[in-house]
PDB file of C-alpha atoms in Angstrom:
ATOM      1  CA  MET A   1     -24.397 150.705 110.531  1.00 60.00           C
ATOM      2  CA  SER A   2     -22.442 147.200 111.671  1.00 71.00           C
ATOM      3  CA  MET A   3     -24.240 145.046 109.983  1.00 74.00           C
ATOM      4  CA  ARG A   4     -23.847 147.166 106.625  1.00 76.00           C
ATOM      5  CA  LEU A   5     -19.672 147.372 107.260  1.00 69.00           C
ATOM      6  CA  PHE A   6     -19.854 144.041 107.370  1.00 72.00           C
ATOM      7  CA  TRP A   7     -21.514 143.066 104.397  1.00 71.00           C
ATOM      8  CA  LEU A   8     -19.152 145.895 102.667  1.00 66.00           C
ATOM      9  CA  ALA A   9     -16.082 144.223 104.325  1.00 68.00           C
ATOM     10  CA  LEU A  10     -17.282 141.047 102.669  1.00 67.00           C
ATOM     11  CA  LEU A  11     -17.479 142.466  99.246  1.00 66.00           C
ATOM     12  CA  LEU A  12     -13.823 143.690  99.402  1.00 64.00           C
ATOM     13  CA  THR A  13     -12.690 141.018 100.333  1.00 68.00           C
ATOM     14  CA  LEU A  14     -13.757 138.570  97.454  1.00 63.00           C
ATOM     15  CA  SER A  15     -13.314 140.933  94.845  1.00 60.00           C
ATOM     16  CA  ALA A  16      -9.765 141.492  96.456  1.00 58.00           C
ATOM     17  CA  CYS A  17      -8.464 137.902  95.777  1.00 58.00           C
ATOM     18  CA  GLY A  18      -8.677 137.892  92.449  1.00 57.00           C
ATOM     19  CA  PHE A  19     -11.151 135.315  91.706  1.00 51.00           C
ATOM     20  CA  GLN A  20     -12.791 134.814  88.309  1.00 49.00           C
ATOM     21  CA  LEU A  21     -14.403 132.591  86.272  1.00 46.00           C
ATOM     22  CA  ARG A  22     -12.919 130.863  83.799  1.00 51.00           C
ATOM     23  CA  GLY A  23     -13.543 132.306  80.121  1.00 53.00           C
ATOM     24  CA  ALA A  24     -13.719 130.718  77.262  1.00 65.00           C
ATOM     25  CA  LEU A  25     -11.073 128.859  76.259  1.00 73.00           C
ATOM     26  CA  SER A  26      -9.200 130.537  72.375  1.00 82.00           C
ATOM     27  CA  LEU A  27      -7.313 127.730  70.457  1.00 86.00           C
ATOM     28  CA  PRO A  28      -4.074 128.694  68.111  1.00 86.00           C
ATOM     29  CA  PHE A  29      -5.892 127.588  65.075  1.00 88.00           C
ATOM     30  CA  THR A  30      -8.757 128.276  63.058  1.00 90.00           C
ATOM     31  CA  THR A  31      -9.412 124.585  61.517  1.00 92.00           C
ATOM     32  CA  LEU A  32      -8.755 121.199  63.538  1.00 92.00           C
ATOM     33  CA  TYR A  33      -9.137 117.911  62.568  1.00 94.00           C
ATOM     34  CA  ILE A  34      -9.039 114.759  64.622  1.00 93.00           C
ATOM     35  CA  GLU A  35      -7.226 111.549  63.732  1.00 92.00           C
ATOM     36  CA  ASN A  36      -6.646 108.237  65.826  1.00 88.00           C
ATOM     37  CA  ALA A  37      -9.711 109.276  68.646  1.00 88.00           C
ATOM     38  CA  GLY A  38     -12.078 106.258  68.662  1.00 88.00           C
ATOM     39  CA  PRO A  39     -15.993 106.742  68.808  1.00 88.00           C
ATOM     40  CA  GLU A  40     -16.106 107.932  72.010  1.00 90.00           C
ATOM     41  CA  MET A  41     -13.349 109.982  72.282  1.00 91.00           C
ATOM     42  CA  GLY A  42     -13.551 111.692  69.218  1.00 91.00           C
ATOM     43  CA  VAL A  43     -17.172 112.944  69.678  1.00 93.00           C
ATOM     44  CA  GLU A  44     -16.005 113.793  72.945  1.00 95.00           C
ATOM     45  CA  LEU A  45     -13.483 116.003  71.502  1.00 93.00           C
ATOM     46  CA  ALA A  46     -15.192 117.333  68.709  1.00 92.00           C
ATOM     47  CA  ARG A  47     -18.033 119.196  70.966  1.00 93.00           C
ATOM     48  CA  ALA A  48     -15.235 120.084  73.858  1.00 93.00           C
ATOM     49  CA  VAL A  49     -13.123 122.171  70.500  1.00 91.00           C
ATOM     50  CA  ARG A  50     -16.627 123.465  69.380  1.00 90.00           C
ATOM     51  CA  THR A  51     -16.612 125.526  72.786  1.00 89.00           C
ATOM     52  CA  THR A  52     -14.296 127.698  71.409  1.00 88.00           C
ATOM     53  CA  GLN A  53     -13.965 129.941  67.754  1.00 89.00           C
ATOM     54  CA  THR A  54     -11.936 126.524  66.356  1.00 90.00           C
ATOM     55  CA  ARG A  55     -14.119 124.570  63.782  1.00 92.00           C
ATOM     56  CA  VAL A  56     -13.286 121.034  63.139  1.00 92.00           C
ATOM     57  CA  VAL A  57     -13.063 119.247  59.683  1.00 93.00           C
ATOM     58  CA  ASP A  58     -13.827 116.490  58.176  1.00 92.00           C
ATOM     59  CA  ASP A  59     -10.297 116.490  55.933  1.00 90.00           C
ATOM     60  CA  PRO A  60      -6.759 116.816  56.912  1.00 89.00           C
ATOM     61  CA  ALA A  61      -5.623 119.098  54.083  1.00 88.00           C
ATOM     62  CA  GLN A  62      -8.375 121.770  55.455  1.00 91.00           C
ATOM     63  CA  ALA A  63      -7.030 121.719  59.298  1.00 91.00           C
ATOM     64  CA  GLN A  64      -4.749 123.905  59.944  1.00 92.00           C
ATOM     65  CA  ALA A  65      -3.716 121.582  62.932  1.00 92.00           C
ATOM     66  CA  VAL A  66      -4.268 118.694  63.304  1.00 94.00           C
ATOM     67  CA  LEU A  67      -4.647 116.376  66.742  1.00 94.00           C
ATOM     68  CA  GLN A  68      -3.266 112.852  66.543  1.00 95.00           C
ATOM     69  CA  ILE A  69      -4.497 110.387  68.915  1.00 95.00           C
ATOM     70  CA  LEU A  70      -1.401 107.948  69.104  1.00 95.00           C
ATOM     71  CA  SER A  71      -2.519 105.613  72.266  1.00 95.00           C
ATOM     72  CA  GLN A  72      -5.885 105.487  74.597  1.00 95.00           C
ATOM     73  CA  GLN A  73      -5.088 102.560  76.892  1.00 95.00           C
ATOM     74  CA  ARG A  74      -7.421 101.448  79.887  1.00 95.00           C
ATOM     75  CA  GLU A  75      -5.958  99.103  82.608  1.00 95.00           C
ATOM     76  CA  LYS A  76      -6.628  97.746  85.930  1.00 93.00           C
ATOM     77  CA  GLN A  77      -4.636  96.415  88.515  1.00 93.00           C
ATOM     78  CA  ILE A  78      -4.904  94.810  92.174  1.00 87.00           C
ATOM     79  CA  LEU A  79      -4.696  97.766  94.610  1.00 87.00           C
ATOM     80  CA  SER A  80      -4.830  95.644  98.040  1.00 86.00           C
ATOM     81  CA  LEU A  81      -6.539  92.220  99.627  1.00 83.00           C
ATOM     82  CA  SER A  82      -8.356  90.845 102.142  1.00 84.00           C
ATOM     83  CA  GLY A  83      -7.324  88.815 104.667  1.00 84.00           C
ATOM     84  CA  ALA A  84      -8.934  85.864 103.332  1.00 85.00           C
ATOM     85  CA  GLY A  85      -7.077  87.250  99.673  1.00 82.00           C
ATOM     86  CA  ARG A  86      -9.517  88.957  97.460  1.00 85.00           C
ATOM     87  CA  VAL A  87      -9.622  91.515  96.001  1.00 87.00           C
ATOM     88  CA  SER A  88     -10.663  94.521  97.721  1.00 85.00           C
ATOM     89  CA  GLU A  89      -9.172  97.373  96.119  1.00 91.00           C
ATOM     90  CA  TYR A  90      -8.468  98.037  92.584  1.00 92.00           C
ATOM     91  CA  ARG A  91      -6.208 100.867  91.283  1.00 94.00           C
ATOM     92  CA  LEU A  92      -7.913 102.086  86.855  1.00 95.00           C
ATOM     93  CA  LEU A  93      -5.404 104.075  85.154  1.00 97.00           C
ATOM     94  CA  TYR A  94      -6.119 105.619  81.594  1.00 96.00           C
ATOM     95  CA  ARG A  95      -3.508 106.724  79.617  1.00 97.00           C
ATOM     96  CA  VAL A  96      -4.053 108.977  76.533  1.00 97.00           C
ATOM     97  CA  SER A  97      -0.864 110.020  74.203  1.00 97.00           C
ATOM     98  CA  PHE A  98      -0.739 112.365  72.174  1.00 96.00           C
ATOM     99  CA  ARG A  99       0.854 115.026  69.553  1.00 95.00           C
ATOM    100  CA  VAL A 100      -0.160 118.046  67.637  1.00 94.00           C
ATOM    101  CA  ARG A 101       1.098 119.627  63.795  1.00 92.00           C
ATOM    102  CA  ASP A 102       0.413 121.143  61.607  1.00 87.00           C
ATOM    103  CA  ALA A 103      -1.381 120.488  57.627  1.00 80.00           C
ATOM    104  CA  ALA A 104       3.089 120.421  56.102  1.00 82.00           C
ATOM    105  CA  GLY A 105       4.269 117.922  59.025  1.00 83.00           C
ATOM    106  CA  ARG A 106       5.792 120.494  61.713  1.00 88.00           C
ATOM    107  CA  GLU A 107       5.485 119.345  64.990  1.00 90.00           C
ATOM    108  CA  TRP A 108       3.559 122.212  67.573  1.00 90.00           C
ATOM    109  CA  LEU A 109       3.165 120.318  70.218  1.00 91.00           C
ATOM    110  CA  PRO A 110       5.595 117.210  70.993  1.00 93.00           C
ATOM    111  CA  PRO A 111       4.053 113.448  71.654  1.00 95.00           C
ATOM    112  CA  SER A 112       2.623 113.828  75.228  1.00 94.00           C
ATOM    113  CA  GLN A 113       0.468 112.015  78.008  1.00 96.00           C
ATOM    114  CA  ILE A 114      -2.245 112.417  80.457  1.00 96.00           C
ATOM    115  CA  GLU A 115      -2.921 109.484  82.867  1.00 97.00           C
ATOM    116  CA  LEU A 116      -5.579 109.634  85.029  1.00 96.00           C
ATOM    117  CA  ARG A 117      -5.451 106.863  88.141  1.00 96.00           C
ATOM    118  CA  ARG A 118      -9.177 106.366  90.360  1.00 94.00           C
ATOM    119  CA  GLU A 119      -9.272 103.928  93.327  1.00 93.00           C
ATOM    120  CA  ILE A 120     -12.272 101.513  93.742  1.00 90.00           C
ATOM    121  CA  THR A 121     -13.505  99.385  96.657  1.00 89.00           C
ATOM    122  CA  TYR A 122     -14.836  95.688  95.089  1.00 88.00           C
ATOM    123  CA  ASP A 123     -16.988  93.324  96.451  1.00 86.00           C
ATOM    124  CA  ALA A 124     -17.578  90.155  95.179  1.00 84.00           C
ATOM    125  CA  ALA A 125     -21.207  90.242  96.570  1.00 86.00           C
ATOM    126  CA  LYS A 126     -22.495  93.554  94.672  1.00 90.00           C
ATOM    127  CA  ALA A 127     -20.144  92.633  91.060  1.00 86.00           C
ATOM    128  CA  LEU A 128     -22.411  93.777  88.518  1.00 91.00           C
ATOM    129  CA  ALA A 129     -22.704  97.280  90.430  1.00 89.00           C
ATOM    130  CA  LYS A 130     -19.095  97.399  90.972  1.00 86.00           C
ATOM    131  CA  GLU A 131     -18.920  96.780  86.795  1.00 91.00           C
ATOM    132  CA  ALA A 132     -21.388  99.346  86.028  1.00 91.00           C
ATOM    133  CA  GLU A 133     -18.866 101.984  88.524  1.00 90.00           C
ATOM    134  CA  GLU A 134     -16.027 101.006  86.793  1.00 90.00           C
ATOM    135  CA  ALA A 135     -17.208 101.827  83.606  1.00 92.00           C
ATOM    136  CA  LEU A 136     -18.616 105.175  84.611  1.00 94.00           C
ATOM    137  CA  LEU A 137     -14.702 106.092  86.389  1.00 91.00           C
ATOM    138  CA  PHE A 138     -13.721 105.356  83.304  1.00 94.00           C
ATOM    139  CA  ARG A 139     -15.846 107.256  81.006  1.00 94.00           C
ATOM    140  CA  ASP A 140     -15.791 109.892  84.073  1.00 95.00           C
ATOM    141  CA  MET A 141     -11.818 109.588  83.233  1.00 94.00           C
ATOM    142  CA  GLN A 142     -12.084 110.160  79.922  1.00 95.00           C
ATOM    143  CA  SER A 143     -13.816 113.379  79.638  1.00 95.00           C
ATOM    144  CA  ASP A 144     -11.345 114.736  82.078  1.00 96.00           C
ATOM    145  CA  ALA A 145      -8.674 113.655  79.636  1.00 96.00           C
ATOM    146  CA  VAL A 146     -10.208 115.539  77.152  1.00 95.00           C
ATOM    147  CA  GLN A 147     -10.487 118.506  79.280  1.00 95.00           C
ATOM    148  CA  GLN A 148      -7.130 118.216  80.017  1.00 95.00           C
ATOM    149  CA  ILE A 149      -6.166 117.713  76.166  1.00 95.00           C
ATOM    150  CA  VAL A 150      -8.525 121.005  75.445  1.00 94.00           C
ATOM    151  CA  ARG A 151      -6.659 123.502  77.947  1.00 93.00           C
ATOM    152  CA  ARG A 152      -2.954 122.288  76.318  1.00 93.00           C
ATOM    153  CA  LEU A 153      -4.003 123.239  73.266  1.00 92.00           C
ATOM    154  CA  ALA A 154      -5.400 126.110  74.210  1.00 91.00           C
ATOM    155  CA  SER A 155      -1.679 127.455  75.680  1.00 88.00           C
ATOM    156  CA  MET A 156       0.197 125.862  73.423  1.00 81.00           C
ATOM    157  CA  ARG A 157       1.818 128.099  70.645  1.00 73.00           C
ATOM    158  CA  PRO A 158       2.977 126.765  66.961  1.00 61.00           C
ATOM    159  CA  ALA A 159       6.480 126.785  66.360  1.00 57.00           C
ATOM    160  CA  ALA A 160       7.693 129.060  64.447  1.00 53.00           C
TER     161      ALA A 160
END
């Protein structure tokens, strides 16, 4: 009897905490043109937008909204040095600037920026592996940026 009470209390607690899975995003437009994203980010953005009801089009004249990637920057900064003066850590930065406008050129979302950072240790004896890890981290940051852009698109409202 006490075990049943425990499970019932656990289920009631979980249902009362407000936890729910994130549903499918809904964008405030039906068609989107992606401009200046580059091949890698463009494919990833198109794939992320296709999970919504919005259709990605190849002609800006057919689009209800235009997502314009203004810039993408990758940067590598020295974070720390060893006692011998060799680099022991780097900070990787990935910045994406973008805006959204409609087909008539009215701005729906002013220029915005997403900046992501990752730290990576460095060992000259494992230089090839560290280069691969760096490339993987930059790809991961790009994926994070794409998801953040799509969430911002979902939360915006068209200008009146």
